[in-house]
Amino acid sequence: MYRLNENYLKLPGSYLFSGIAKKVAEFKEANPDRKVISLGIGDVTLPLVPAIISALHEAVDEMASPGTFKGYAPDLGYAFLRETIAAEDYRSRGCNISPDEIFISDGAKCDCANIQEIFSQDTRIAVCDPVYPVYVDSNVMAGRTGNYDPAAGTWSRVIYMPCTAENGFSPDFPDEDPGLIYLCFPNNPTGTTLTKDQLQDWVDYAIRIGAVIIYDAAYEAYISRDQVAHSIYECKGAESCAIEIRSFSKNAGFTGTRLGFTVVPKAIRCGEVSLHSLWARRHGTKYNGAPYIIQKAGAACYSREGKAQLKEQVALYMENARVIRQGLADCGYEVYGGIDAPYIWMKIPAGMTSWDFFDRLLTSAAVVGTPGSGFGPSGEGYFRLTAFGNKDDTKIAIDRIRLL
Ligand code: MLT
């Protein structure tokens, strides 16, 4: 006899992007002659750059030879990658992060979903609204979010921090003190950012109330302005209160290849216990390690050629962002984001829901985007387009939107 984890049964509908994929598949089946352009899920379209491809080839050859073959990866990940990350992503920006505080993983999404496991079930979480659905969904599965109100689209024990045009997409500190605060900047879905000073205020707040910030920095490669921090550890005191999650998906095209990492500084302590020791314990037991081949490919992102090639790739996506922003603004839409991030967040015409707009865009223009309300109640009235599409398709999509 067994029973189900009833928390899973509380989840309404399907995962946002799975639901959209189903709708798009149905549309394609009914309209086989229409060329559908996806500016929906933030999936990259450019191939892996040459520096990464040659690292993959070399690593495959190493696996073919008895002297260089590798079995299980070390628990935290290979030292060559952790040392490179510590030097290139952190020390170069004045952040005091050591290689053994970096945990290599098979992608940021899993880490974003799993990190909540090391916190007690009664920990209150605070999220920006709108928000990347994984943070809330994973806490629902863990039984931490209370009951769902379908009319409001909210969970009774989740603290929502609205981020709208009215507050410049910069969340206010919540009225109730959370234990865990999820922040993502540059933001998914709004494509907006906080300044380093604003982020410092969040770090100071977390220290004051004894909370931990889970900082999702998956989109840091898209930052173009100096006033925006690439890492939360650029803020004073963040090593004592912030866990940072990073990805190779959006900056290096690893959405299918899978690689990411999480930084858990040893200084974050709950009484006598360091969070690092708990995450290390979990990693040892529940995680198989990103394959050697993939970790080698990750290290190639930091080589001179790798960095130059990836910079070019990010610039191509940001040119798409410019085309989308400009095209929508020309049509009279209010647009946000897309300057330090690969997401453009647009205000939709009054009187429509964001799902109405999704349907209209799909059926009239054969363009897929993401309805703002899919990311939370404050996302209603907005719509997200990504800059990760192919260049020509992005231009065609904008031309089609102009004709709506
Ligand atoms: C998104 O579109 O929000 C992201 O691509 C989803 C993800 O990274 O899992």
Short mmCIF file of C-alpha atoms and ligand atoms in Angstrom, two decimals:
data_model
loop_
_atom_site.label_atom_id
_atom_site.label_comp_id
_atom_site.label_asym_id
_atom_site.label_seq_id
_atom_site.Cartn_x
_atom_site.Cartn_y
_atom_site.Cartn_z
CA MET A 1 0.00 0.00 0.00
CA TYR A 2 1.35 3.38 -0.82
CA ARG A 3 0.05 6.92 -0.82
CA LEU A 4 0.88 9.78 -3.11
CA ASN A 5 2.65 12.96 -2.15
CA GLU A 6 -0.51 15.02 -1.98
CA ASN A 7 1.41 18.23 -2.46
CA TYR A 8 1.81 17.26 -6.10
CA LEU A 9 -1.95 17.01 -6.41
CA LYS A 10 -2.27 20.62 -5.29
CA LEU A 11 -0.35 21.87 -8.33
CA PRO A 12 -2.82 23.56 -10.66
CA GLY A 13 -2.65 22.69 -14.39
CA SER A 14 0.65 21.81 -15.98
CA TYR A 15 4.08 23.42 -15.89
CA LEU A 16 3.72 26.72 -17.76
CA PHE A 17 6.00 25.84 -20.66
CA SER A 18 4.62 22.31 -21.03
CA GLY A 19 1.08 23.74 -21.25
CA ILE A 20 2.18 26.21 -23.92
CA ALA A 21 4.02 23.49 -25.88
CA LYS A 22 0.80 21.45 -25.93
CA LYS A 23 -1.25 24.39 -27.25
CA VAL A 24 1.36 25.10 -29.93
CA ALA A 25 1.47 21.44 -30.99
CA GLU A 26 -2.32 21.44 -31.40
CA PHE A 27 -2.16 24.64 -33.46
CA LYS A 28 0.56 23.18 -35.71
CA GLU A 29 -1.40 20.02 -36.25
CA ALA A 30 -4.48 22.01 -37.25
CA ASN A 31 -2.45 24.44 -39.40
CA PRO A 32 0.32 22.40 -41.04
CA ASP A 33 1.03 25.13 -43.63
CA ARG A 34 1.68 27.94 -41.15
CA LYS A 35 5.28 28.61 -40.14
CA VAL A 36 5.12 29.05 -36.39
CA ILE A 37 7.85 31.23 -34.85
CA SER A 38 8.68 30.64 -31.21
CA LEU A 39 9.66 33.59 -29.05
CA GLY A 40 8.18 31.75 -26.09
CA ILE A 41 10.33 29.54 -23.86
CA GLY A 42 13.81 30.98 -23.37
CA ASP A 43 15.52 28.28 -25.40
CA VAL A 44 18.62 29.21 -27.37
CA THR A 45 18.83 28.68 -31.14
CA LEU A 46 22.49 29.33 -32.01
CA PRO A 47 24.78 26.28 -32.08
CA LEU A 48 27.57 25.69 -29.58
CA VAL A 49 30.60 27.84 -30.46
CA PRO A 50 33.77 26.26 -31.96
CA ALA A 51 35.79 26.49 -28.71
CA ILE A 52 33.15 24.39 -26.95
CA ILE A 53 32.84 21.92 -29.81
CA SER A 54 36.57 21.25 -29.87
CA ALA A 55 36.64 20.79 -26.08
CA LEU A 56 33.80 18.27 -26.43
CA HIS A 57 35.74 16.37 -29.13
CA GLU A 58 38.90 16.31 -27.03
CA ALA A 59 37.00 15.12 -23.98
CA VAL A 60 35.32 12.35 -25.98
CA ASP A 61 38.77 11.19 -27.15
CA GLU A 62 39.98 11.18 -23.54
CA MET A 63 37.09 8.90 -22.63
CA ALA A 64 38.25 6.47 -25.32
CA SER A 65 41.66 5.89 -23.83
CA PRO A 66 42.46 3.84 -20.68
CA GLY A 67 44.91 6.48 -19.39
CA THR A 68 42.45 9.36 -19.53
CA PHE A 69 39.07 7.66 -19.12
CA LYS A 70 36.91 9.08 -16.31
CA GLY A 71 34.23 7.42 -14.22
CA TYR A 72 32.15 9.22 -11.60
CA ALA A 73 32.82 12.93 -11.37
CA PRO A 74 33.88 14.27 -7.94
CA ASP A 75 30.93 15.28 -5.70
CA LEU A 76 31.33 19.03 -6.10
CA GLY A 77 32.48 18.84 -9.73
CA TYR A 78 35.95 18.79 -11.29
CA ALA A 79 38.46 21.14 -9.68
CA PHE A 80 39.56 22.49 -13.08
CA LEU A 81 36.07 23.91 -13.63
CA ARG A 82 35.44 25.11 -10.08
CA GLU A 83 38.83 26.87 -9.98
CA THR A 84 38.17 28.55 -13.32
CA ILE A 85 34.72 29.73 -12.20
CA ALA A 86 36.06 31.05 -8.89
CA ALA A 87 38.74 33.03 -10.71
CA GLU A 88 36.77 34.23 -13.74
CA ASP A 89 33.27 34.81 -12.39
CA TYR A 90 34.12 35.84 -8.84
CA ARG A 91 37.68 36.86 -7.99
CA SER A 92 37.87 38.98 -11.16
CA ARG A 93 34.91 40.96 -9.81
CA GLY A 94 36.30 41.26 -6.30
CA CYS A 95 34.04 38.53 -4.88
CA ASN A 96 35.50 36.36 -2.18
CA ILE A 97 34.29 32.94 -3.37
CA SER A 98 36.54 29.89 -3.23
CA PRO A 99 36.41 26.87 -5.56
CA ASP A 100 35.15 24.60 -2.79
CA GLU A 101 32.07 26.79 -2.32
CA ILE A 102 31.04 26.06 -5.93
CA PHE A 103 28.89 23.01 -6.69
CA ILE A 104 28.75 21.99 -10.36
CA SER A 105 25.36 20.71 -11.48
CA ASP A 106 23.43 19.64 -14.52
CA GLY A 107 21.71 23.00 -14.80
CA ALA A 108 20.26 25.89 -12.88
CA LYS A 109 16.69 24.70 -13.14
CA CYS A 110 17.38 21.60 -11.02
CA ASP A 111 19.31 23.64 -8.47
CA CYS A 112 16.55 26.28 -8.31
CA ALA A 113 14.06 23.51 -7.66
CA ASN A 114 16.16 21.45 -5.24
CA ILE A 115 17.80 24.06 -3.04
CA GLN A 116 14.63 24.40 -0.92
CA GLU A 117 15.20 20.86 0.41
CA ILE A 118 17.75 22.05 2.94
CA PHE A 119 15.25 24.39 4.62
CA SER A 120 12.56 23.45 7.11
CA GLN A 121 9.04 22.86 5.94
CA ASP A 122 7.68 25.86 7.85
CA THR A 123 10.09 28.29 6.20
CA ARG A 124 8.14 31.13 4.58
CA ILE A 125 9.25 31.90 1.06
CA ALA A 126 9.02 35.29 -0.66
CA VAL A 127 9.01 35.56 -4.43
CA CYS A 128 8.81 38.39 -6.91
CA ASP A 129 5.51 38.45 -8.74
CA PRO A 130 5.73 37.70 -11.68
CA VAL A 131 8.29 34.94 -11.17
CA TYR A 132 9.98 31.97 -12.88
CA PRO A 133 7.47 29.24 -11.92
CA VAL A 134 10.08 26.70 -10.75
CA TYR A 135 10.69 28.48 -7.43
CA VAL A 136 7.06 28.29 -6.37
CA ASP A 137 6.26 24.89 -7.93
CA SER A 138 9.17 23.19 -6.14
CA ASN A 139 8.03 24.63 -2.81
CA VAL A 140 4.48 23.44 -3.54
CA MET A 141 5.83 19.92 -4.09
CA ALA A 142 7.63 20.20 -0.76
CA GLY A 143 4.42 21.18 1.04
CA ARG A 144 5.59 24.62 2.06
CA THR A 145 3.10 26.87 0.30
CA GLY A 146 -0.29 26.31 1.95
CA ASN A 147 -3.43 26.32 -0.15
CA TYR A 148 -3.99 27.55 -3.66
CA ASP A 149 -6.56 30.23 -4.38
CA PRO A 150 -7.52 29.67 -8.04
CA ALA A 151 -9.29 33.03 -8.34
CA ALA A 152 -6.27 34.98 -7.14
CA GLY A 153 -3.68 32.57 -8.54
CA THR A 154 -1.79 32.67 -5.23
CA TRP A 155 -0.70 30.30 -2.45
CA SER A 156 -1.67 31.16 1.11
CA ARG A 157 1.82 30.77 2.64
CA VAL A 158 3.82 32.39 -0.16
CA ILE A 159 4.76 36.04 0.23
CA TYR A 160 4.35 37.76 -3.13
CA MET A 161 6.35 40.88 -3.94
CA PRO A 162 4.73 42.59 -6.92
CA CYS A 163 7.04 43.88 -9.65
CA THR A 164 5.16 46.03 -12.10
CA ALA A 165 5.71 49.15 -14.18
CA GLU A 166 4.31 51.14 -11.22
CA ASN A 167 7.24 50.24 -8.96
CA GLY A 168 9.81 50.11 -11.75
CA PHE A 169 9.89 46.29 -11.44
CA SER A 170 11.82 46.70 -8.19
CA PRO A 171 10.15 44.74 -5.37
CA ASP A 172 9.45 46.37 -2.00
CA PHE A 173 10.47 44.58 1.17
CA PRO A 174 7.51 42.45 2.24
CA ASP A 175 5.35 43.29 5.28
CA GLU A 176 5.97 39.84 6.79
CA ASP A 177 9.51 38.56 7.24
CA PRO A 178 10.31 35.57 5.01
CA GLY A 179 12.97 32.95 5.74
CA LEU A 180 13.86 32.46 2.10
CA ILE A 181 13.82 35.17 -0.55
CA TYR A 182 14.04 34.23 -4.23
CA LEU A 183 15.52 36.96 -6.42
CA CYS A 184 16.46 36.72 -10.09
CA PHE A 185 18.31 39.59 -11.77
CA PRO A 186 18.50 40.26 -14.67
CA ASN A 187 14.95 39.17 -14.20
CA ASN A 188 13.03 36.37 -15.80
CA PRO A 189 10.35 37.18 -16.96
CA THR A 190 10.41 40.99 -16.93
CA GLY A 191 13.92 41.41 -18.38
CA THR A 192 14.53 44.24 -15.92
CA THR A 193 17.34 44.62 -13.38
CA LEU A 194 18.17 46.17 -10.03
CA THR A 195 21.10 48.48 -9.59
CA LYS A 196 23.93 47.27 -7.40
CA ASP A 197 22.78 49.70 -4.69
CA GLN A 198 19.25 48.26 -4.78
CA LEU A 199 20.67 44.74 -4.55
CA GLN A 200 22.82 45.83 -1.60
CA ASP A 201 19.60 46.95 0.13
CA TRP A 202 18.25 43.41 -0.27
CA VAL A 203 21.40 41.91 1.19
CA ASP A 204 21.23 44.31 4.15
CA TYR A 205 17.55 43.46 4.61
CA ALA A 206 18.23 39.69 4.53
CA ILE A 207 20.99 40.06 7.11
CA ARG A 208 18.73 42.22 9.31
CA ILE A 209 15.87 39.71 9.38
CA GLY A 210 18.03 36.54 9.28
CA ALA A 211 16.82 35.34 5.88
CA VAL A 212 18.64 33.59 3.04
CA ILE A 213 18.49 34.97 -0.50
CA ILE A 214 18.41 32.45 -3.35
CA TYR A 215 19.87 34.54 -6.15
CA ASP A 216 19.32 33.30 -9.68
CA ALA A 217 21.96 34.91 -11.89
CA ALA A 218 21.29 32.81 -15.00
CA TYR A 219 21.14 35.89 -17.23
CA GLU A 220 24.20 37.78 -15.99
CA ALA A 221 25.97 37.53 -19.38
CA TYR A 222 23.37 39.93 -20.78
CA ILE A 223 24.20 42.78 -18.41
CA SER A 224 25.30 45.82 -20.39
CA ARG A 225 25.32 48.56 -17.75
CA ASP A 226 28.01 49.09 -15.12
CA GLN A 227 25.49 49.93 -12.40
CA VAL A 228 24.18 46.34 -12.45
CA ALA A 229 25.95 43.67 -10.38
CA HIS A 230 26.92 40.44 -12.16
CA SER A 231 26.94 38.54 -8.89
CA ILE A 232 25.23 39.12 -5.57
CA TYR A 233 28.64 38.65 -3.95
CA GLU A 234 29.58 42.08 -5.29
CA CYS A 235 27.39 43.29 -2.41
CA LYS A 236 28.90 43.63 1.05
CA GLY A 237 27.97 40.82 3.42
CA ALA A 238 26.31 38.64 0.76
CA GLU A 239 28.59 35.66 1.57
CA SER A 240 26.76 35.37 4.89
CA CYS A 241 23.23 35.32 3.50
CA ALA A 242 23.08 34.52 -0.24
CA ILE A 243 23.20 31.40 -2.36
CA GLU A 244 23.82 32.12 -6.05
CA ILE A 245 22.69 29.89 -8.90
CA ARG A 246 24.20 30.16 -12.38
CA SER A 247 23.71 28.44 -15.68
CA PHE A 248 25.63 27.77 -18.88
CA SER A 249 22.31 27.58 -20.76
CA LYS A 250 21.69 31.16 -21.73
CA ASN A 251 25.24 32.47 -22.09
CA ALA A 252 26.77 29.44 -23.80
CA GLY A 253 23.93 27.53 -25.41
CA PHE A 254 23.83 24.58 -22.97
CA THR A 255 20.02 24.28 -22.73
CA GLY A 256 20.34 20.82 -24.27
CA THR A 257 23.87 20.08 -23.06
CA ARG A 258 23.05 20.88 -19.39
CA LEU A 259 25.51 22.52 -17.03
CA GLY A 260 25.18 24.96 -14.18
CA PHE A 261 26.49 25.63 -10.70
CA THR A 262 25.43 26.83 -7.30
CA VAL A 263 27.55 28.81 -4.89
CA VAL A 264 26.92 28.07 -1.22
CA PRO A 265 29.37 30.11 0.85
CA LYS A 266 30.60 28.43 4.02
CA ALA A 267 29.78 31.58 5.98
CA ILE A 268 26.01 31.03 5.73
CA ARG A 269 25.17 29.35 9.01
CA CYS A 270 22.02 28.43 10.81
CA GLY A 271 23.27 28.26 14.40
CA GLU A 272 26.18 25.82 14.36
CA VAL A 273 25.39 24.32 10.97
CA SER A 274 26.70 25.64 7.68
CA LEU A 275 24.32 25.40 4.73
CA HIS A 276 27.35 24.35 2.69
CA SER A 277 27.66 21.14 4.70
CA LEU A 278 23.99 20.28 4.08
CA TRP A 279 24.17 20.98 0.34
CA ALA A 280 27.41 18.94 0.15
CA ARG A 281 25.65 16.06 1.91
CA ARG A 282 22.75 16.28 -0.50
CA HIS A 283 25.06 16.53 -3.50
CA GLY A 284 26.94 13.40 -2.41
CA THR A 285 23.76 11.37 -2.16
CA LYS A 286 21.31 12.70 -4.69
CA TYR A 287 23.42 13.92 -7.51
CA ASN A 288 25.41 12.00 -10.10
CA GLY A 289 27.56 14.84 -11.34
CA ALA A 290 27.55 16.58 -14.71
CA PRO A 291 29.57 14.35 -17.05
CA TYR A 292 33.31 15.01 -17.45
CA ILE A 293 32.78 15.76 -21.14
CA ILE A 294 30.28 18.49 -20.32
CA GLN A 295 32.42 19.97 -17.55
CA LYS A 296 35.33 20.20 -20.03
CA ALA A 297 33.01 21.99 -22.42
CA GLY A 298 32.06 24.36 -19.59
CA ALA A 299 35.72 25.17 -18.89
CA ALA A 300 36.19 26.01 -22.60
CA CYS A 301 33.72 28.89 -22.17
CA TYR A 302 36.41 30.68 -20.17
CA SER A 303 39.27 30.25 -22.67
CA ARG A 304 40.29 33.34 -24.66
CA GLU A 305 38.57 32.02 -27.83
CA GLY A 306 35.59 30.75 -25.85
CA LYS A 307 34.99 34.12 -24.21
CA ALA A 308 35.29 35.99 -27.53
CA GLN A 309 32.96 33.60 -29.34
CA LEU A 310 30.35 33.69 -26.58
CA LYS A 311 30.49 37.48 -26.43
CA GLU A 312 29.59 37.53 -30.12
CA GLN A 313 26.73 35.10 -29.54
CA VAL A 314 25.29 37.16 -26.70
CA ALA A 315 25.57 40.27 -28.93
CA LEU A 316 23.53 38.51 -31.64
CA TYR A 317 20.75 37.71 -29.19
CA MET A 318 20.85 41.26 -27.87
CA GLU A 319 20.46 42.54 -31.43
CA ASN A 320 17.24 40.48 -31.54
CA ALA A 321 16.23 42.14 -28.27
CA ARG A 322 16.79 45.54 -29.85
CA VAL A 323 14.73 44.57 -32.92
CA ILE A 324 11.87 43.35 -30.72
CA ARG A 325 11.93 46.38 -28.44
CA GLN A 326 12.06 48.81 -31.35
CA GLY A 327 9.41 47.00 -33.40
CA LEU A 328 6.97 46.83 -30.50
CA ALA A 329 7.59 50.45 -29.51
CA ASP A 330 6.95 51.51 -33.14
CA CYS A 331 3.58 49.78 -32.91
CA GLY A 332 2.77 51.79 -29.78
CA TYR A 333 3.31 49.06 -27.19
CA GLU A 334 4.94 49.89 -23.86
CA VAL A 335 8.05 47.72 -23.59
CA TYR A 336 10.35 46.90 -20.71
CA GLY A 337 13.51 44.83 -20.28
CA GLY A 338 15.65 43.70 -23.18
CA ILE A 339 18.58 45.97 -22.31
CA ASP A 340 20.39 43.87 -19.71
CA ALA A 341 18.42 40.70 -20.40
CA PRO A 342 17.22 38.52 -23.27
CA TYR A 343 13.55 39.00 -22.33
CA ILE A 344 11.19 41.74 -23.46
CA TRP A 345 8.16 42.37 -21.31
CA MET A 346 5.37 44.23 -23.07
CA LYS A 347 2.11 45.71 -21.90
CA ILE A 348 -0.81 44.20 -23.78
CA PRO A 349 -3.84 46.12 -25.05
CA ALA A 350 -6.39 46.98 -22.34
CA GLY A 351 -9.39 44.71 -22.10
CA MET A 352 -7.50 41.52 -22.99
CA THR A 353 -6.06 38.90 -20.70
CA SER A 354 -2.52 37.78 -21.36
CA TRP A 355 -3.85 34.37 -22.45
CA ASP A 356 -6.22 36.15 -24.89
CA PHE A 357 -3.17 37.91 -26.30
CA PHE A 358 -1.29 34.59 -26.49
CA ASP A 359 -4.17 33.07 -28.50
CA ARG A 360 -4.41 36.11 -30.76
CA LEU A 361 -0.68 36.11 -31.48
CA LEU A 362 -0.67 32.39 -32.16
CA THR A 363 -3.76 32.24 -34.35
CA SER A 364 -3.31 35.54 -36.24
CA ALA A 365 0.47 35.82 -36.46
CA ALA A 366 1.65 32.26 -35.76
CA VAL A 367 4.02 33.70 -33.16
CA VAL A 368 4.46 32.07 -29.75
CA GLY A 369 5.13 34.16 -26.68
CA THR A 370 4.48 33.66 -22.98
CA PRO A 371 1.44 35.13 -21.19
CA GLY A 372 2.43 37.27 -18.25
CA SER A 373 -0.15 35.73 -15.94
CA GLY A 374 1.63 32.37 -16.34
CA PHE A 375 4.34 33.86 -14.14
CA GLY A 376 2.00 35.09 -11.41
CA PRO A 377 -0.96 37.38 -10.81
CA SER A 378 1.01 40.61 -11.25
CA GLY A 379 2.02 39.38 -14.70
CA GLU A 380 -1.55 39.83 -15.91
CA GLY A 381 -1.65 42.62 -18.48
CA TYR A 382 1.85 41.76 -19.72
CA PHE A 383 3.40 39.39 -22.23
CA ARG A 384 6.95 38.04 -22.62
CA LEU A 385 8.95 37.63 -25.82
CA THR A 386 12.45 36.17 -25.88
CA ALA A 387 15.45 37.34 -27.87
CA PHE A 388 16.73 33.76 -28.25
CA GLY A 389 15.06 33.20 -31.61
CA ASN A 390 16.81 33.01 -34.91
CA LYS A 391 17.59 36.46 -36.34
CA ASP A 392 15.47 36.24 -39.51
CA ASP A 393 12.53 34.63 -37.71
CA THR A 394 12.61 37.32 -35.05
CA LYS A 395 12.31 40.01 -37.72
CA ILE A 396 9.47 38.14 -39.43
CA ALA A 397 7.69 37.72 -36.09
CA ILE A 398 7.87 41.44 -35.39
CA ASP A 399 6.61 42.24 -38.90
CA ARG A 400 3.67 39.94 -38.29
CA ILE A 401 2.95 41.58 -34.94
CA ARG A 402 2.97 44.99 -36.68
CA LEU A 403 0.09 43.76 -38.86
CA LEU A 404 -2.09 42.61 -35.98
C1 MLT B 1 12.11 30.45 -19.51
O1 MLT B 1 11.70 30.51 -20.66
O2 MLT B 1 11.62 31.09 -18.58
C2 MLT B 1 13.28 29.57 -19.24
O3 MLT B 1 13.89 29.22 -20.42
C3 MLT B 1 12.85 28.34 -18.61
C4 MLT B 1 14.04 27.62 -18.07
O4 MLT B 1 15.17 28.08 -18.15
O5 MLT B 1 13.81 26.56 -17.50
#
